[in-house]
Every structure is written in structure tokens, then in C-alpha cells.
């Protein structure tokens, strides 16, 4: 049976990539297969994680291209070369332009470490999100998987999961709890759902 071809875009540690690869191996993601990992950071540990799983990796650094547009053209070209059906942003820290988003309309999903619409949009990424949640004093936070459109963190929500904030939390402790209790669970689940949808649409079009 055909599976949707997934590319995961990363910039850092890659724990969400790890959760995706483990889920594919465990059969939680059965409608898709991870074919490619692209990093915009040469030092991202995520690259090593992908190699450990024998997944193809490409490193495309912004600084190696004259403009952001050229960098994105290279990204789009690589994704097309690999016949990618679904792009998963898993800790990918660049904001993508309308040109990129339009090239893969409804085929890009992102994991964000808060309950959107709280603590999201431009400037909210990584630890900053948890710092903001703690300084606001919310008692519940969480994670969201959503489609990517032109508005940063503004696309249609696919899955959300709430996580308790506890007394004495630091941004690092909260980040870890949000990853363990929410991100690593909902990202593979959302991935499977979207892959199934892609295959169904394809079958209906035949
Ligand atoms: C994750 O917490 C992810 O939700 C967040 O960066 C971290 C990457 O960790 N993404 C964003 O903040 C996007 N706005 P990882 O590299 O270990 O998966």
C-alpha cells in the first residue's frame, strides 16, 4: 500500500523528530513514511538522530544563499525532488514565506509548545514560549499541532493537549513536561491523521 512521503524540517535537538521516527517504527504512523530530514542548522543534533534511523538528510543553510528567497527555492526544490507529500515542522525556527507555503498548500503542519492562541506568533519559539507562560502566570499550558498558513501559528488547529503548570516550574522544567506529556504524543497522532487524509483524497480523485 502506498504511504504518504514525509519530510521533517528541523533546527535543533530533534526530540519531536525522534518521537516521529519511533512512532513510525511502532506502527503509530502507518499511513506515512519519513523520507527526508532537512535542517537549516549544521550543528542540529536532529541530523544525527535521522542518520541513526537511516533517513536521508539535507542541510540547507540560509547563509549559503544570496537571499531568503533563494534559500526557500532550494528548500522547495529539494522537497519536490524527493516527491514529498507532507512537510512537518518539528522545531524548525525559520518563518516560511508565502511562496513556500503556497508551494505546499495544506501540506505543511507545525508543532507549537503552547495552547494557541496563547503565547504564539512572531517571537514566540522554544523556551521563550514557556518563559512567557510562566511570567503571565497561567496554570495550564500545552501544545498545538496546526496547519501552516501565511499567519505565524495562525493556521487551522489539528490537535491540542493541555499540560499543568506547577509551582516552582522553570522554563526548562515546563518545556520538558510539555514535550513529554503533549508534543511527543500529539505530533505523531496528527501526522498519521494528515497522512490518512492525503491518501484518502488521492483515492477519491482516481
Ligand atoms: C519544541 O518544543 C517545539 O514545539 C518548539 O521548539 C522545540 C523544538 O524541540 N517549536 C517552536 O517553538 C516553533 N514555534 P526539538 O528540536 O527537541 O523537537
PDB file of N, CA, C and O and ligand atoms in Angstrom, residues 10-18 46 49 89-93 110-114 121 124-127 129-130 143-144 153 175 178-179 183-184, ligand 1:
ATOM      1  N   UNK A  10      13.868  20.628  10.623  1.00  0.00           N
ATOM      2  CA  UNK A  10      14.357  20.787  11.998  1.00  0.00           C
ATOM      3  C   UNK A  10      15.417  21.892  12.057  1.00  0.00           C
ATOM      4  O   UNK A  10      16.030  22.242  11.045  1.00  0.00           O
ATOM      5  N   UNK A  11      15.651  22.363  13.292  1.00  0.00           N
ATOM      6  CA  UNK A  11      16.747  23.316  13.509  1.00  0.00           C
ATOM      7  C   UNK A  11      17.604  22.957  14.716  1.00  0.00           C
ATOM      8  O   UNK A  11      18.658  23.556  14.911  1.00  0.00           O
ATOM      9  N   UNK A  12      17.111  22.045  15.571  1.00  0.00           N
ATOM     10  CA  UNK A  12      17.811  21.860  16.843  1.00  0.00           C
ATOM     11  C   UNK A  12      17.911  20.427  17.300  1.00  0.00           C
ATOM     12  O   UNK A  12      18.285  19.534  16.544  1.00  0.00           O
ATOM     13  N   UNK A  13      17.520  20.208  18.551  1.00  0.00           N
ATOM     14  CA  UNK A  13      17.730  18.921  19.213  1.00  0.00           C
ATOM     15  C   UNK A  13      17.002  17.749  18.582  1.00  0.00           C
ATOM     16  O   UNK A  13      17.485  16.621  18.609  1.00  0.00           O
ATOM     17  N   UNK A  14      15.829  17.998  18.064  1.00  0.00           N
ATOM     18  CA  UNK A  14      15.127  16.955  17.331  1.00  0.00           C
ATOM     19  C   UNK A  14      14.403  15.922  18.169  1.00  0.00           C
ATOM     20  O   UNK A  14      14.193  14.794  17.715  1.00  0.00           O
ATOM     21  N   UNK A  15      13.955  16.298  19.380  1.00  0.00           N
ATOM     22  CA  UNK A  15      13.205  15.295  20.162  1.00  0.00           C
ATOM     23  C   UNK A  15      11.850  14.997  19.515  1.00  0.00           C
ATOM     24  O   UNK A  15      11.361  13.870  19.602  1.00  0.00           O
ATOM     25  N   UNK A  16      11.263  15.978  18.861  1.00  0.00           N
ATOM     26  CA  UNK A  16       9.998  15.700  18.166  1.00  0.00           C
ATOM     27  C   UNK A  16      10.229  14.816  16.946  1.00  0.00           C
ATOM     28  O   UNK A  16       9.411  13.939  16.640  1.00  0.00           O
ATOM     29  N   UNK A  17      11.344  15.032  16.255  1.00  0.00           N
ATOM     30  CA  UNK A  17      11.704  14.134  15.150  1.00  0.00           C
ATOM     31  C   UNK A  17      11.849  12.707  15.691  1.00  0.00           C
ATOM     32  O   UNK A  17      11.369  11.746  15.081  1.00  0.00           O
ATOM     33  N   UNK A  18      12.523  12.592  16.846  1.00  0.00           N
ATOM     34  CA  UNK A  18      12.709  11.269  17.458  1.00  0.00           C
ATOM     35  C   UNK A  18      11.352  10.609  17.717  1.00  0.00           C
ATOM     36  O   UNK A  18      11.155   9.426  17.415  1.00  0.00           O
ATOM     37  N   UNK A  46      19.438  16.877  15.661  1.00  0.00           N
ATOM     38  CA  UNK A  46      18.397  16.169  14.899  1.00  0.00           C
ATOM     39  C   UNK A  46      18.986  15.436  13.689  1.00  0.00           C
ATOM     40  O   UNK A  46      18.499  14.361  13.310  1.00  0.00           O
ATOM     41  N   UNK A  49      20.202  12.137  14.774  1.00  0.00           N
ATOM     42  CA  UNK A  49      19.064  11.252  15.060  1.00  0.00           C
ATOM     43  C   UNK A  49      18.534  10.637  13.764  1.00  0.00           C
ATOM     44  O   UNK A  49      18.211   9.455  13.710  1.00  0.00           O
ATOM     45  N   UNK A  89       6.988  20.569  10.362  1.00  0.00           N
ATOM     46  CA  UNK A  89       7.941  21.483  11.002  1.00  0.00           C
ATOM     47  C   UNK A  89       8.042  21.036  12.465  1.00  0.00           C
ATOM     48  O   UNK A  89       7.067  21.119  13.217  1.00  0.00           O
ATOM     49  N   UNK A  90       9.208  20.530  12.836  1.00  0.00           N
ATOM     50  CA  UNK A  90       9.388  19.986  14.188  1.00  0.00           C
ATOM     51  C   UNK A  90      10.568  20.712  14.833  1.00  0.00           C
ATOM     52  O   UNK A  90      11.701  20.256  14.757  1.00  0.00           O
ATOM     53  N   UNK A  91      10.259  21.877  15.404  1.00  0.00           N
ATOM     54  CA  UNK A  91      11.338  22.696  15.962  1.00  0.00           C
ATOM     55  C   UNK A  91      12.126  23.390  14.863  1.00  0.00           C
ATOM     56  O   UNK A  91      13.322  23.603  14.994  1.00  0.00           O
ATOM     57  N   UNK A  92      11.439  23.733  13.763  1.00  0.00           N
ATOM     58  CA  UNK A  92      12.077  24.462  12.660  1.00  0.00           C
ATOM     59  C   UNK A  92      11.871  25.942  12.937  1.00  0.00           C
ATOM     60  O   UNK A  92      10.737  26.405  13.070  1.00  0.00           O
ATOM     61  N   UNK A  93      12.972  26.676  13.073  1.00  0.00           N
ATOM     62  CA  UNK A  93      12.877  28.015  13.649  1.00  0.00           C
ATOM     63  C   UNK A  93      12.722  29.147  12.628  1.00  0.00           C
ATOM     64  O   UNK A  93      12.539  30.289  13.015  1.00  0.00           O
ATOM     65  N   UNK A 110       2.769  22.102  11.776  1.00  0.00           N
ATOM     66  CA  UNK A 110       3.778  22.603  12.720  1.00  0.00           C
ATOM     67  C   UNK A 110       3.371  22.225  14.136  1.00  0.00           C
ATOM     68  O   UNK A 110       2.182  22.182  14.445  1.00  0.00           O
ATOM     69  N   UNK A 111       4.376  21.966  14.976  1.00  0.00           N
ATOM     70  CA  UNK A 111       4.104  21.781  16.405  1.00  0.00           C
ATOM     71  C   UNK A 111       4.524  23.042  17.134  1.00  0.00           C
ATOM     72  O   UNK A 111       5.639  23.549  16.921  1.00  0.00           O
ATOM     73  N   UNK A 112       3.622  23.560  17.971  1.00  0.00           N
ATOM     74  CA  UNK A 112       3.933  24.767  18.754  1.00  0.00           C
ATOM     75  C   UNK A 112       3.717  24.450  20.241  1.00  0.00           C
ATOM     76  O   UNK A 112       2.695  23.854  20.601  1.00  0.00           O
ATOM     77  N   UNK A 113       4.677  24.884  21.110  1.00  0.00           N
ATOM     78  CA  UNK A 113       4.591  24.453  22.513  1.00  0.00           C
ATOM     79  C   UNK A 113       3.725  25.343  23.408  1.00  0.00           C
ATOM     80  O   UNK A 113       4.142  25.737  24.492  1.00  0.00           O
ATOM     81  N   UNK A 114       2.501  25.660  22.966  1.00  0.00           N
ATOM     82  CA  UNK A 114       1.519  26.321  23.842  1.00  0.00           C
ATOM     83  C   UNK A 114       0.139  26.000  23.294  1.00  0.00           C
ATOM     84  O   UNK A 114       0.016  25.420  22.211  1.00  0.00           O
ATOM     85  N   UNK A 121       2.819  33.159  17.668  1.00  0.00           N
ATOM     86  CA  UNK A 121       3.082  34.212  16.686  1.00  0.00           C
ATOM     87  C   UNK A 121       4.540  34.612  16.703  1.00  0.00           C
ATOM     88  O   UNK A 121       5.380  33.932  17.290  1.00  0.00           O
ATOM     89  N   UNK A 124       7.609  34.108  19.439  1.00  0.00           N
ATOM     90  CA  UNK A 124       7.340  33.031  20.399  1.00  0.00           C
ATOM     91  C   UNK A 124       7.831  31.704  19.846  1.00  0.00           C
ATOM     92  O   UNK A 124       7.168  31.095  19.004  1.00  0.00           O
ATOM     93  N   UNK A 125       8.993  31.292  20.312  1.00  0.00           N
ATOM     94  CA  UNK A 125       9.509  29.997  19.887  1.00  0.00           C
ATOM     95  C   UNK A 125      10.359  29.420  21.021  1.00  0.00           C
ATOM     96  O   UNK A 125      10.903  30.165  21.850  1.00  0.00           O
ATOM     97  N   UNK A 126      10.466  28.097  21.041  1.00  0.00           N
ATOM     98  CA  UNK A 126      11.323  27.419  22.020  1.00  0.00           C
ATOM     99  C   UNK A 126      11.035  27.848  23.450  1.00  0.00           C
ATOM    100  O   UNK A 126       9.872  27.994  23.845  1.00  0.00           O
ATOM    101  N   UNK A 127      12.093  28.078  24.205  1.00  0.00           N
ATOM    102  CA  UNK A 127      11.964  28.409  25.632  1.00  0.00           C
ATOM    103  C   UNK A 127      11.191  29.699  25.881  1.00  0.00           C
ATOM    104  O   UNK A 127      10.560  29.862  26.922  1.00  0.00           O
ATOM    105  N   UNK A 129       8.509  30.692  24.735  1.00  0.00           N
ATOM    106  CA  UNK A 129       7.079  30.426  24.903  1.00  0.00           C
ATOM    107  C   UNK A 129       6.790  30.084  26.372  1.00  0.00           C
ATOM    108  O   UNK A 129       5.825  30.588  26.969  1.00  0.00           O
ATOM    109  N   UNK A 130       7.652  29.264  26.953  1.00  0.00           N
ATOM    110  CA  UNK A 130       7.435  28.825  28.337  1.00  0.00           C
ATOM    111  C   UNK A 130       7.754  29.957  29.318  1.00  0.00           C
ATOM    112  O   UNK A 130       7.101  30.091  30.348  1.00  0.00           O
ATOM    113  N   UNK A 143       0.335  22.077  24.136  1.00  0.00           N
ATOM    114  CA  UNK A 143       0.937  22.109  22.806  1.00  0.00           C
ATOM    115  C   UNK A 143      -0.169  22.017  21.759  1.00  0.00           C
ATOM    116  O   UNK A 143      -1.268  21.521  22.036  1.00  0.00           O
ATOM    117  N   UNK A 144       0.182  22.491  20.568  1.00  0.00           N
ATOM    118  CA  UNK A 144      -0.778  22.537  19.458  1.00  0.00           C
ATOM    119  C   UNK A 144      -0.093  22.067  18.177  1.00  0.00           C
ATOM    120  O   UNK A 144       1.020  22.502  17.884  1.00  0.00           O
ATOM    121  N   UNK A 153       1.755  30.756  13.213  1.00  0.00           N
ATOM    122  CA  UNK A 153       0.959  29.979  14.180  1.00  0.00           C
ATOM    123  C   UNK A 153      -0.545  30.214  14.014  1.00  0.00           C
ATOM    124  O   UNK A 153      -1.322  30.000  14.953  1.00  0.00           O
ATOM    125  N   UNK A 175       9.104  23.244  29.821  1.00  0.00           N
ATOM    126  CA  UNK A 175       9.321  22.814  28.432  1.00  0.00           C
ATOM    127  C   UNK A 175       9.362  21.289  28.341  1.00  0.00           C
ATOM    128  O   UNK A 175       8.744  20.676  27.478  1.00  0.00           O
ATOM    129  N   UNK A 178       5.906  19.748  28.892  1.00  0.00           N
ATOM    130  CA  UNK A 178       5.045  19.954  27.706  1.00  0.00           C
ATOM    131  C   UNK A 178       5.457  18.995  26.591  1.00  0.00           C
ATOM    132  O   UNK A 178       4.608  18.416  25.902  1.00  0.00           O
ATOM    133  N   UNK A 179       6.766  18.792  26.441  1.00  0.00           N
ATOM    134  CA  UNK A 179       7.224  17.839  25.415  1.00  0.00           C
ATOM    135  C   UNK A 179       6.738  16.426  25.734  1.00  0.00           C
ATOM    136  O   UNK A 179       6.131  15.764  24.903  1.00  0.00           O
ATOM    137  N   UNK A 183       3.678  17.207  23.346  1.00  0.00           N
ATOM    138  CA  UNK A 183       4.244  17.276  21.985  1.00  0.00           C
ATOM    139  C   UNK A 183       4.533  15.914  21.378  1.00  0.00           C
ATOM    140  O   UNK A 183       4.143  15.626  20.247  1.00  0.00           O
ATOM    141  N   UNK A 184       5.243  15.066  22.141  1.00  0.00           N
ATOM    142  CA  UNK A 184       5.686  13.786  21.578  1.00  0.00           C
ATOM    143  C   UNK A 184       4.510  12.837  21.325  1.00  0.00           C
ATOM    144  O   UNK A 184       4.662  11.827  20.658  1.00  0.00           O
TER     145      UNK A 184
HETATM  146  C1  LIG B   1       9.720  22.148  20.622  1.00  0.00           C
HETATM  147  O1  LIG B   1       9.289  22.453  21.923  1.00  0.00           O
HETATM  148  C2  LIG B   1       8.790  22.758  19.599  1.00  0.00           C
HETATM  149  O2  LIG B   1       7.442  22.730  19.995  1.00  0.00           O
HETATM  150  C3  LIG B   1       9.294  24.176  19.552  1.00  0.00           C
HETATM  151  O3  LIG B   1      10.704  24.039  19.589  1.00  0.00           O
HETATM  152  C4  LIG B   1      11.042  22.854  20.313  1.00  0.00           C
HETATM  153  C5  LIG B   1      11.958  22.002  19.445  1.00  0.00           C
HETATM  154  O4  LIG B   1      12.435  20.895  20.146  1.00  0.00           O
HETATM  155  N1  LIG B   1       8.845  24.867  18.371  1.00  0.00           N
HETATM  156  C6  LIG B   1       8.554  26.154  18.331  1.00  0.00           C
HETATM  157  O5  LIG B   1       8.685  26.901  19.282  1.00  0.00           O
HETATM  158  C7  LIG B   1       8.035  26.659  16.995  1.00  0.00           C
HETATM  159  N2  LIG B   1       7.452  27.965  17.129  1.00  0.00           N
HETATM  160  P1  LIG B   1      13.008  19.609  19.401  1.00  0.00           P
HETATM  161  O6  LIG B   1      14.061  20.092  18.405  1.00  0.00           O
HETATM  162  O7  LIG B   1      13.625  18.804  20.515  1.00  0.00           O
HETATM  163  O8  LIG B   1      11.865  18.902  18.730  1.00  0.00           O
END
